[in-house]
mmCIF file of N, CA and C in Angstrom:
data_model
loop_
_atom_site.group_PDB
_atom_site.id
_atom_site.type_symbol
_atom_site.label_atom_id
_atom_site.label_comp_id
_atom_site.label_asym_id
_atom_site.label_seq_id
_atom_site.Cartn_x
_atom_site.Cartn_y
_atom_site.Cartn_z
ATOM 1 N N UNK A 1 7.089 2.175 12.849
ATOM 2 C CA UNK A 1 6.738 1.417 11.705
ATOM 3 C C UNK A 1 5.880 2.440 10.789
ATOM 4 N N UNK A 2 6.425 2.472 9.602
ATOM 5 C CA UNK A 2 5.738 3.410 8.566
ATOM 6 C C UNK A 2 4.553 2.746 7.973
ATOM 7 N N UNK A 3 3.468 3.443 7.964
ATOM 8 C CA UNK A 3 2.229 2.895 7.329
ATOM 9 C C UNK A 3 1.584 3.890 6.436
ATOM 10 N N UNK A 4 1.129 3.494 5.310
ATOM 11 C CA UNK A 4 0.204 4.267 4.497
ATOM 12 C C UNK A 4 -1.079 3.567 4.387
ATOM 13 N N UNK A 5 -2.145 4.221 4.726
ATOM 14 C CA UNK A 5 -3.433 3.547 4.821
ATOM 15 C C UNK A 5 -4.405 4.273 3.998
ATOM 16 N N UNK A 6 -4.930 3.661 2.943
ATOM 17 C CA UNK A 6 -5.891 4.268 1.992
ATOM 18 C C UNK A 6 -7.284 4.049 2.541
ATOM 19 N N UNK A 7 -8.178 4.971 2.226
ATOM 20 C CA UNK A 7 -9.604 4.837 2.483
ATOM 21 C C UNK A 7 -10.427 5.576 1.483
ATOM 22 N N UNK A 8 -11.721 5.358 1.480
ATOM 23 C CA UNK A 8 -12.617 6.077 0.589
ATOM 24 C C UNK A 8 -13.002 5.301 -0.703
ATOM 25 N N UNK A 9 -12.488 4.135 -0.807
ATOM 26 C CA UNK A 9 -12.886 3.284 -1.976
ATOM 27 C C UNK A 9 -14.276 2.714 -1.835
ATOM 28 N N UNK A 10 -14.770 2.067 -2.845
ATOM 29 C CA UNK A 10 -16.072 1.478 -2.728
ATOM 30 C C UNK A 10 -16.670 1.369 -4.177
ATOM 31 N N UNK A 11 -17.892 1.441 -4.174
ATOM 32 C CA UNK A 11 -18.691 1.275 -5.482
ATOM 33 C C UNK A 11 -19.296 2.606 -5.884
ATOM 34 N N UNK A 12 -19.305 2.944 -7.176
ATOM 35 C CA UNK A 12 -19.884 4.066 -7.722
ATOM 36 C C UNK A 12 -20.385 3.849 -9.140
ATOM 37 N N UNK A 13 -21.329 4.549 -9.500
ATOM 38 C CA UNK A 13 -21.942 4.468 -10.901
ATOM 39 C C UNK A 13 -21.045 5.255 -11.830
ATOM 40 N N UNK A 14 -20.923 4.808 -13.056
ATOM 41 C CA UNK A 14 -20.179 5.593 -14.079
ATOM 42 C C UNK A 14 -20.713 7.024 -14.158
ATOM 43 N N UNK A 15 -19.830 7.909 -14.229
ATOM 44 C CA UNK A 15 -20.135 9.330 -14.230
ATOM 45 C C UNK A 15 -20.050 10.007 -12.896
ATOM 46 N N UNK A 16 -19.980 9.256 -11.878
ATOM 47 C CA UNK A 16 -19.995 9.704 -10.529
ATOM 48 C C UNK A 16 -18.561 10.123 -10.061
ATOM 49 N N UNK A 17 -18.558 10.511 -8.760
ATOM 50 C CA UNK A 17 -17.311 10.967 -8.179
ATOM 51 C C UNK A 17 -16.964 10.256 -6.955
ATOM 52 N N UNK A 18 -15.666 10.254 -6.592
ATOM 53 C CA UNK A 18 -15.233 9.659 -5.392
ATOM 54 C C UNK A 18 -13.883 10.254 -4.999
ATOM 55 N N UNK A 19 -13.690 10.250 -3.671
ATOM 56 C CA UNK A 19 -12.430 10.844 -3.155
ATOM 57 C C UNK A 19 -11.740 9.785 -2.325
ATOM 58 N N UNK A 20 -10.519 9.524 -2.596
ATOM 59 C CA UNK A 20 -9.684 8.592 -1.896
ATOM 60 C C UNK A 20 -8.784 9.442 -0.967
ATOM 61 N N UNK A 21 -8.401 8.820 0.212
ATOM 62 C CA UNK A 21 -7.446 9.486 1.062
ATOM 63 C C UNK A 21 -6.442 8.494 1.490
ATOM 64 N N UNK A 22 -5.337 8.999 1.822
ATOM 65 C CA UNK A 22 -4.213 8.181 2.270
ATOM 66 C C UNK A 22 -3.618 8.853 3.497
ATOM 67 N N UNK A 23 -3.583 8.207 4.608
ATOM 68 C CA UNK A 23 -2.991 8.661 5.848
ATOM 69 C C UNK A 23 -1.697 8.027 6.080
ATOM 70 N N UNK A 24 -0.644 8.868 6.261
ATOM 71 C CA UNK A 24 0.697 8.320 6.555
ATOM 72 C C UNK A 24 0.943 8.398 8.057
ATOM 73 N N UNK A 25 1.719 7.406 8.587
ATOM 74 C CA UNK A 25 2.074 7.419 9.913
ATOM 75 C C UNK A 25 3.454 6.780 10.097
ATOM 76 N N UNK A 26 4.140 7.025 11.126
ATOM 77 C CA UNK A 26 5.478 6.477 11.394
ATOM 78 C C UNK A 26 6.572 7.337 10.973
ATOM 79 N N UNK A 27 6.308 8.236 9.919
ATOM 80 C CA UNK A 27 7.285 9.286 9.524
ATOM 81 C C UNK A 27 6.593 10.280 8.719
ATOM 82 N N UNK A 28 7.190 11.379 8.470
ATOM 83 C CA UNK A 28 6.631 12.426 7.618
ATOM 84 C C UNK A 28 7.240 12.235 6.269
ATOM 85 N N UNK A 29 6.522 12.768 5.218
ATOM 86 C CA UNK A 29 7.007 12.748 3.851
ATOM 87 C C UNK A 29 7.041 14.193 3.310
ATOM 88 N N UNK A 30 7.510 15.118 4.112
ATOM 89 C CA UNK A 30 7.518 16.485 3.689
ATOM 90 C C UNK A 30 8.558 16.872 2.640
ATOM 91 N N UNK A 31 9.520 15.939 2.399
ATOM 92 C CA UNK A 31 10.598 16.289 1.461
ATOM 93 C C UNK A 31 10.418 15.693 0.085
ATOM 94 N N UNK A 32 9.562 14.662 0.006
ATOM 95 C CA UNK A 32 9.501 14.046 -1.312
ATOM 96 C C UNK A 32 8.044 13.890 -1.844
ATOM 97 N N UNK A 33 7.978 13.387 -3.062
ATOM 98 C CA UNK A 33 6.672 13.285 -3.712
ATOM 99 C C UNK A 33 5.808 12.161 -3.113
ATOM 100 N N UNK A 34 4.569 12.327 -3.285
ATOM 101 C CA UNK A 34 3.593 11.228 -3.009
ATOM 102 C C UNK A 34 2.764 11.039 -4.236
ATOM 103 N N UNK A 35 2.192 9.825 -4.387
ATOM 104 C CA UNK A 35 1.515 9.484 -5.583
ATOM 105 C C UNK A 35 0.429 8.479 -5.400
ATOM 106 N N UNK A 36 -0.443 8.389 -6.435
ATOM 107 C CA UNK A 36 -1.413 7.300 -6.486
ATOM 108 C C UNK A 36 -1.134 6.452 -7.765
ATOM 109 N N UNK A 37 -1.258 5.144 -7.551
ATOM 110 C CA UNK A 37 -1.181 4.192 -8.617
ATOM 111 C C UNK A 37 -2.438 3.345 -8.554
ATOM 112 N N UNK A 38 -2.696 2.575 -9.623
ATOM 113 C CA UNK A 38 -3.820 1.680 -9.618
ATOM 114 C C UNK A 38 -3.534 0.496 -10.366
ATOM 115 N N UNK A 39 -4.185 -0.629 -9.988
ATOM 116 C CA UNK A 39 -3.969 -1.877 -10.659
ATOM 117 C C UNK A 39 -5.252 -2.664 -10.898
ATOM 118 N N UNK A 40 -5.553 -2.794 -12.116
ATOM 119 C CA UNK A 40 -6.817 -3.583 -12.496
ATOM 120 C C UNK A 40 -6.473 -5.044 -12.613
ATOM 121 N N UNK A 41 -7.367 -5.919 -12.511
ATOM 122 C CA UNK A 41 -7.127 -7.390 -12.634
ATOM 123 C C UNK A 41 -6.389 -7.678 -13.944
ATOM 124 N N UNK A 42 -5.340 -8.460 -13.848
ATOM 125 C CA UNK A 42 -4.527 -8.862 -14.982
ATOM 126 C C UNK A 42 -3.853 -7.782 -15.768
ATOM 127 N N UNK A 43 -3.627 -6.666 -15.097
ATOM 128 C CA UNK A 43 -2.923 -5.539 -15.760
ATOM 129 C C UNK A 43 -1.773 -5.122 -14.805
ATOM 130 N N UNK A 44 -0.878 -4.435 -15.415
ATOM 131 C CA UNK A 44 0.286 -3.874 -14.704
ATOM 132 C C UNK A 44 -0.167 -2.718 -13.778
ATOM 133 N N UNK A 45 0.491 -2.462 -12.678
ATOM 134 C CA UNK A 45 0.207 -1.372 -11.866
ATOM 135 C C UNK A 45 0.537 -0.050 -12.578
ATOM 136 N N UNK A 46 -0.417 0.879 -12.619
ATOM 137 C CA UNK A 46 -0.418 2.008 -13.513
ATOM 138 C C UNK A 46 -0.314 3.353 -12.721
ATOM 139 N N UNK A 47 0.489 4.216 -13.176
ATOM 140 C CA UNK A 47 0.591 5.542 -12.578
ATOM 141 C C UNK A 47 -0.666 6.354 -12.737
ATOM 142 N N UNK A 48 -1.143 6.957 -11.664
ATOM 143 C CA UNK A 48 -2.331 7.828 -11.768
ATOM 144 C C UNK A 48 -2.019 9.224 -11.648
ATOM 145 N N UNK A 49 -1.340 9.628 -10.507
ATOM 146 C CA UNK A 49 -1.004 11.048 -10.318
ATOM 147 C C UNK A 49 -0.009 11.192 -9.189
ATOM 148 N N UNK A 50 0.778 12.169 -9.192
ATOM 149 C CA UNK A 50 1.798 12.456 -8.186
ATOM 150 C C UNK A 50 1.864 13.998 -7.941
ATOM 151 N N UNK A 51 2.354 14.264 -6.688
ATOM 152 C CA UNK A 51 2.528 15.614 -6.275
ATOM 153 C C UNK A 51 3.798 15.815 -5.592
ATOM 154 N N UNK A 52 4.515 16.938 -5.838
ATOM 155 C CA UNK A 52 5.753 17.237 -5.152
ATOM 156 C C UNK A 52 5.529 17.562 -3.748
ATOM 157 N N UNK A 53 6.574 17.604 -2.935
ATOM 158 C CA UNK A 53 6.465 17.825 -1.504
ATOM 159 C C UNK A 53 5.696 19.051 -1.118
ATOM 160 N N UNK A 54 5.845 20.097 -1.871
ATOM 161 C CA UNK A 54 5.179 21.401 -1.590
ATOM 162 C C UNK A 54 3.922 21.680 -2.448
ATOM 163 N N UNK A 55 3.609 20.715 -3.219
ATOM 164 C CA UNK A 55 2.368 20.935 -4.038
ATOM 165 C C UNK A 55 2.613 21.788 -5.379
ATOM 166 N N UNK A 56 3.831 22.190 -5.514
ATOM 167 C CA UNK A 56 4.120 23.021 -6.671
ATOM 168 C C UNK A 56 4.070 22.342 -7.980
ATOM 169 N N UNK A 57 4.348 21.000 -7.910
ATOM 170 C CA UNK A 57 4.398 20.230 -9.188
ATOM 171 C C UNK A 57 3.449 19.138 -9.048
ATOM 172 N N UNK A 58 2.712 18.835 -10.152
ATOM 173 C CA UNK A 58 1.909 17.674 -10.218
ATOM 174 C C UNK A 58 2.024 17.002 -11.582
ATOM 175 N N UNK A 59 1.756 15.785 -11.618
ATOM 176 C CA UNK A 59 1.812 15.010 -12.894
ATOM 177 C C UNK A 59 0.657 14.036 -12.832
ATOM 178 N N UNK A 60 0.082 13.823 -13.984
ATOM 179 C CA UNK A 60 -1.012 12.901 -14.068
ATOM 180 C C UNK A 60 -0.829 11.886 -15.189
ATOM 181 N N UNK A 61 -1.256 10.670 -15.001
ATOM 182 C CA UNK A 61 -1.238 9.747 -16.009
ATOM 183 C C UNK A 61 -2.282 10.041 -17.085
ATOM 184 N N UNK A 62 -2.157 9.449 -18.254
ATOM 185 C CA UNK A 62 -3.075 9.695 -19.331
ATOM 186 C C UNK A 62 -4.554 9.424 -18.882
ATOM 187 N N UNK A 63 -4.724 8.423 -18.182
ATOM 188 C CA UNK A 63 -6.102 8.018 -17.738
ATOM 189 C C UNK A 63 -6.731 9.028 -16.788
ATOM 190 N N UNK A 64 -5.874 9.737 -16.054
ATOM 191 C CA UNK A 64 -6.373 10.619 -15.052
ATOM 192 C C UNK A 64 -6.460 12.046 -15.378
ATOM 193 N N UNK A 65 -5.776 12.455 -16.458
ATOM 194 C CA UNK A 65 -5.724 13.843 -16.900
ATOM 195 C C UNK A 65 -7.177 14.441 -17.158
ATOM 196 N N UNK A 66 -7.324 15.533 -16.517
ATOM 197 C CA UNK A 66 -8.667 16.252 -16.746
ATOM 198 C C UNK A 66 -9.745 15.750 -15.929
ATOM 199 N N UNK A 67 -9.656 14.558 -15.233
ATOM 200 C CA UNK A 67 -10.723 14.068 -14.403
ATOM 201 C C UNK A 67 -10.365 13.939 -12.951
ATOM 202 N N UNK A 68 -9.141 13.609 -12.669
ATOM 203 C CA UNK A 68 -8.638 13.352 -11.247
ATOM 204 C C UNK A 68 -7.808 14.579 -10.824
ATOM 205 N N UNK A 69 -7.923 14.821 -9.460
ATOM 206 C CA UNK A 69 -7.149 15.904 -8.897
ATOM 207 C C UNK A 69 -6.485 15.349 -7.639
ATOM 208 N N UNK A 70 -5.125 15.500 -7.592
ATOM 209 C CA UNK A 70 -4.382 15.014 -6.422
ATOM 210 C C UNK A 70 -4.084 16.233 -5.527
ATOM 211 N N UNK A 71 -4.074 15.961 -4.276
ATOM 212 C CA UNK A 71 -3.736 17.076 -3.297
ATOM 213 C C UNK A 71 -3.150 16.428 -2.020
ATOM 214 N N UNK A 72 -2.463 17.280 -1.313
ATOM 215 C CA UNK A 72 -1.792 16.729 -0.041
ATOM 216 C C UNK A 72 -1.829 17.758 1.024
ATOM 217 N N UNK A 73 -1.743 17.237 2.192
ATOM 218 C CA UNK A 73 -1.775 18.144 3.399
ATOM 219 C C UNK A 73 -0.649 17.656 4.284
ATOM 220 N N UNK A 74 0.510 18.325 4.212
ATOM 221 C CA UNK A 74 1.680 17.912 4.931
ATOM 222 C C UNK A 74 1.478 18.030 6.434
ATOM 223 N N UNK A 75 0.710 18.970 6.871
ATOM 224 C CA UNK A 75 0.491 19.138 8.319
ATOM 225 C C UNK A 75 -0.162 17.926 8.844
ATOM 226 N N UNK A 76 -1.081 17.383 8.042
ATOM 227 C CA UNK A 76 -1.799 16.134 8.449
ATOM 228 C C UNK A 76 -1.204 14.881 7.972
ATOM 229 N N UNK A 77 -0.160 14.999 7.219
ATOM 230 C CA UNK A 77 0.510 13.842 6.629
ATOM 231 C C UNK A 77 -0.419 12.952 5.797
ATOM 232 N N UNK A 78 -1.162 13.673 4.883
ATOM 233 C CA UNK A 78 -2.257 13.044 4.098
ATOM 234 C C UNK A 78 -2.169 13.349 2.657
ATOM 235 N N UNK A 79 -2.639 12.461 1.884
ATOM 236 C CA UNK A 79 -2.738 12.556 0.435
ATOM 237 C C UNK A 79 -4.135 12.267 -0.003
ATOM 238 N N UNK A 80 -4.657 12.999 -1.000
ATOM 239 C CA UNK A 80 -6.023 12.710 -1.448
ATOM 240 C C UNK A 80 -6.049 12.641 -2.984
ATOM 241 N N UNK A 81 -7.149 11.973 -3.508
ATOM 242 C CA UNK A 81 -7.295 11.877 -4.852
ATOM 243 C C UNK A 81 -8.838 12.113 -5.102
ATOM 244 N N UNK A 82 -9.111 13.230 -5.725
ATOM 245 C CA UNK A 82 -10.465 13.428 -6.089
ATOM 246 C C UNK A 82 -10.776 13.005 -7.568
ATOM 247 N N UNK A 83 -11.645 12.055 -7.652
ATOM 248 C CA UNK A 83 -11.898 11.512 -8.988
ATOM 249 C C UNK A 83 -13.338 11.811 -9.433
ATOM 250 N N UNK A 84 -13.438 12.419 -10.709
ATOM 251 C CA UNK A 84 -14.646 12.823 -11.280
ATOM 252 C C UNK A 84 -14.909 12.112 -12.576
ATOM 253 N N UNK A 85 -16.089 12.099 -12.968
ATOM 254 C CA UNK A 85 -16.495 11.489 -14.355
ATOM 255 C C UNK A 85 -15.906 10.069 -14.444
ATOM 256 N N UNK A 86 -16.175 9.320 -13.370
ATOM 257 C CA UNK A 86 -15.516 7.996 -13.343
ATOM 258 C C UNK A 86 -16.113 7.090 -14.484
ATOM 259 N N UNK A 87 -15.267 6.145 -15.003
ATOM 260 C CA UNK A 87 -15.626 5.348 -16.051
ATOM 261 C C UNK A 87 -15.403 3.851 -15.504
ATOM 262 N N UNK A 88 -16.049 2.936 -16.223
ATOM 263 C CA UNK A 88 -15.938 1.534 -15.889
ATOM 264 C C UNK A 88 -14.522 1.108 -15.856
ATOM 265 N N UNK A 89 -13.728 1.632 -16.764
ATOM 266 C CA UNK A 89 -12.245 1.253 -16.847
ATOM 267 C C UNK A 89 -11.460 1.882 -15.780
ATOM 268 N N UNK A 90 -11.999 2.641 -14.918
ATOM 269 C CA UNK A 90 -11.305 3.144 -13.712
ATOM 270 C C UNK A 90 -11.311 2.141 -12.555
ATOM 271 N N UNK A 91 -12.088 1.082 -12.772
ATOM 272 C CA UNK A 91 -12.158 0.067 -11.690
ATOM 273 C C UNK A 91 -10.773 -0.571 -11.504
ATOM 274 N N UNK A 92 -10.382 -0.571 -10.248
ATOM 275 C CA UNK A 92 -8.991 -1.038 -9.981
ATOM 276 C C UNK A 92 -8.833 -0.874 -8.373
ATOM 277 N N UNK A 93 -7.758 -1.504 -8.003
ATOM 278 C CA UNK A 93 -7.200 -1.232 -6.629
ATOM 279 C C UNK A 93 -6.298 -0.057 -6.771
ATOM 280 N N UNK A 94 -6.583 0.991 -5.904
ATOM 281 C CA UNK A 94 -5.803 2.152 -5.881
ATOM 282 C C UNK A 94 -4.845 2.142 -4.663
ATOM 283 N N UNK A 95 -3.562 2.514 -5.053
ATOM 284 C CA UNK A 95 -2.490 2.521 -4.006
ATOM 285 C C UNK A 95 -1.975 3.842 -3.852
ATOM 286 N N UNK A 96 -1.678 4.137 -2.518
ATOM 287 C CA UNK A 96 -0.943 5.307 -2.252
ATOM 288 C C UNK A 96 0.588 5.007 -2.135
ATOM 289 N N UNK A 97 1.408 5.944 -2.613
ATOM 290 C CA UNK A 97 2.798 5.664 -2.518
ATOM 291 C C UNK A 97 3.572 6.904 -2.140
ATOM 292 N N UNK A 98 4.714 6.709 -1.417
ATOM 293 C CA UNK A 98 5.433 7.903 -0.969
ATOM 294 C C UNK A 98 6.924 7.669 -1.006
ATOM 295 N N UNK A 99 7.702 8.707 -1.063
ATOM 296 C CA UNK A 99 9.131 8.564 -1.016
ATOM 297 C C UNK A 99 9.623 9.622 -0.085
ATOM 298 N N UNK A 100 10.567 9.253 0.821
ATOM 299 C CA UNK A 100 11.116 10.181 1.783
ATOM 300 C C UNK A 100 12.381 10.882 1.386
ATOM 301 N N UNK A 101 12.978 10.494 0.320
ATOM 302 C CA UNK A 101 14.128 11.198 -0.108
ATOM 303 C C UNK A 101 13.834 12.588 -0.589
ATOM 304 N N UNK A 102 14.666 13.567 -0.304
ATOM 305 C CA UNK A 102 14.394 14.936 -0.800
ATOM 306 C C UNK A 102 14.459 14.967 -2.294
ATOM 307 N N UNK A 103 13.408 15.536 -2.898
ATOM 308 C CA UNK A 103 13.307 15.611 -4.327
ATOM 309 C C UNK A 103 12.397 16.727 -4.660
ATOM 310 N N UNK A 104 12.778 17.613 -5.709
ATOM 311 C CA UNK A 104 11.964 18.761 -5.985
ATOM 312 C C UNK A 104 10.727 18.448 -6.743
ATOM 313 N N UNK A 105 10.718 17.415 -7.534
ATOM 314 C CA UNK A 105 9.665 17.207 -8.516
ATOM 315 C C UNK A 105 8.853 15.986 -8.172
ATOM 316 N N UNK A 106 8.351 15.277 -9.150
ATOM 317 C CA UNK A 106 7.527 14.074 -8.910
ATOM 318 C C UNK A 106 8.127 12.887 -9.764
ATOM 319 N N UNK A 107 7.731 11.645 -9.315
ATOM 320 C CA UNK A 107 8.143 10.506 -10.107
ATOM 321 C C UNK A 107 6.866 9.868 -10.613
ATOM 322 N N UNK A 108 6.931 9.281 -11.726
ATOM 323 C CA UNK A 108 5.773 8.528 -12.275
ATOM 324 C C UNK A 108 6.127 7.034 -12.297
ATOM 325 N N UNK A 109 7.369 6.691 -12.023
ATOM 326 C CA UNK A 109 7.828 5.261 -12.046
ATOM 327 C C UNK A 109 7.591 4.691 -10.628
ATOM 328 N N UNK A 110 6.967 3.565 -10.621
ATOM 329 C CA UNK A 110 6.601 2.982 -9.293
ATOM 330 C C UNK A 110 7.837 2.598 -8.467
ATOM 331 N N UNK A 111 8.890 2.251 -9.145
ATOM 332 C CA UNK A 111 10.140 1.793 -8.395
ATOM 333 C C UNK A 111 10.853 2.927 -7.702
ATOM 334 N N UNK A 112 10.403 4.175 -7.905
ATOM 335 C CA UNK A 112 11.002 5.296 -7.213
ATOM 336 C C UNK A 112 10.363 5.488 -5.800
ATOM 337 N N UNK A 113 9.286 4.831 -5.540
ATOM 338 C CA UNK A 113 8.554 5.041 -4.269
ATOM 339 C C UNK A 113 8.902 3.854 -3.296
ATOM 340 N N UNK A 114 9.337 4.235 -2.108
ATOM 341 C CA UNK A 114 9.698 3.248 -1.173
ATOM 342 C C UNK A 114 8.613 2.721 -0.291
ATOM 343 N N UNK A 115 7.574 3.525 -0.130
ATOM 344 C CA UNK A 115 6.461 3.138 0.722
ATOM 345 C C UNK A 115 5.148 3.007 -0.018
ATOM 346 N N UNK A 116 4.428 1.968 0.440
ATOM 347 C CA UNK A 116 3.155 1.710 -0.276
ATOM 348 C C UNK A 116 2.045 1.381 0.722
ATOM 349 N N UNK A 117 0.923 1.741 0.386
ATOM 350 C CA UNK A 117 -0.245 1.304 1.181
ATOM 351 C C UNK A 117 -0.714 -0.006 0.737
ATOM 352 N N UNK A 118 -1.783 -0.508 1.350
ATOM 353 C CA UNK A 118 -2.254 -1.909 1.012
ATOM 354 C C UNK A 118 -3.335 -1.848 -0.116
ATOM 355 N N UNK A 119 -3.781 -0.647 -0.468
ATOM 356 C CA UNK A 119 -4.726 -0.505 -1.486
ATOM 357 C C UNK A 119 -6.135 -0.414 -1.094
ATOM 358 N N UNK A 120 -6.939 0.286 -1.876
ATOM 359 C CA UNK A 120 -8.354 0.328 -1.711
ATOM 360 C C UNK A 120 -9.089 0.089 -3.014
ATOM 361 N N UNK A 121 -10.161 -0.690 -2.965
ATOM 362 C CA UNK A 121 -10.792 -1.159 -4.145
ATOM 363 C C UNK A 121 -11.752 -0.049 -4.533
ATOM 364 N N UNK A 122 -11.726 0.272 -5.904
ATOM 365 C CA UNK A 122 -12.744 1.197 -6.411
ATOM 366 C C UNK A 122 -13.406 0.487 -7.599
ATOM 367 N N UNK A 123 -14.693 0.342 -7.504
ATOM 368 C CA UNK A 123 -15.473 -0.377 -8.550
ATOM 369 C C UNK A 123 -16.473 0.637 -9.189
ATOM 370 N N UNK A 124 -16.369 0.789 -10.517
ATOM 371 C CA UNK A 124 -17.301 1.617 -11.229
ATOM 372 C C UNK A 124 -18.177 0.819 -12.089
ATOM 373 N N UNK A 125 -19.529 0.929 -11.870
ATOM 374 C CA UNK A 125 -20.441 0.094 -12.649
ATOM 375 C C UNK A 125 -21.112 0.928 -13.712
ATOM 376 N N UNK A 126 -21.534 0.311 -14.753
ATOM 377 C CA UNK A 126 -22.239 1.007 -15.794
ATOM 378 C C UNK A 126 -23.680 1.183 -15.569
#
């Protein structure tokens, strides 16, 4: 059974930092991209960042550019998201996503990812 399990969410004050982690089990994702998405109440799920299988390519959504850093450790089958200078509008449920199909680059479209975690809540207060 393939599972993606996020951790590291919680509460933080605006301007603070937080690191999210995603542990994959059941299969490896060494051939394809992994990504983070987020969904705030009453909003569409939004692309945050993605990284190619080897880390050579990354892509960030507008909201994440310059503040968030994605990384992955294929040996541990893990994905991380370092978030800095957090804002109240970053409050959302953050989801880890992965695709096992061989692909050189990254996807920013959520329908390209076959596997999803259950999400972890990040709350940023003013």
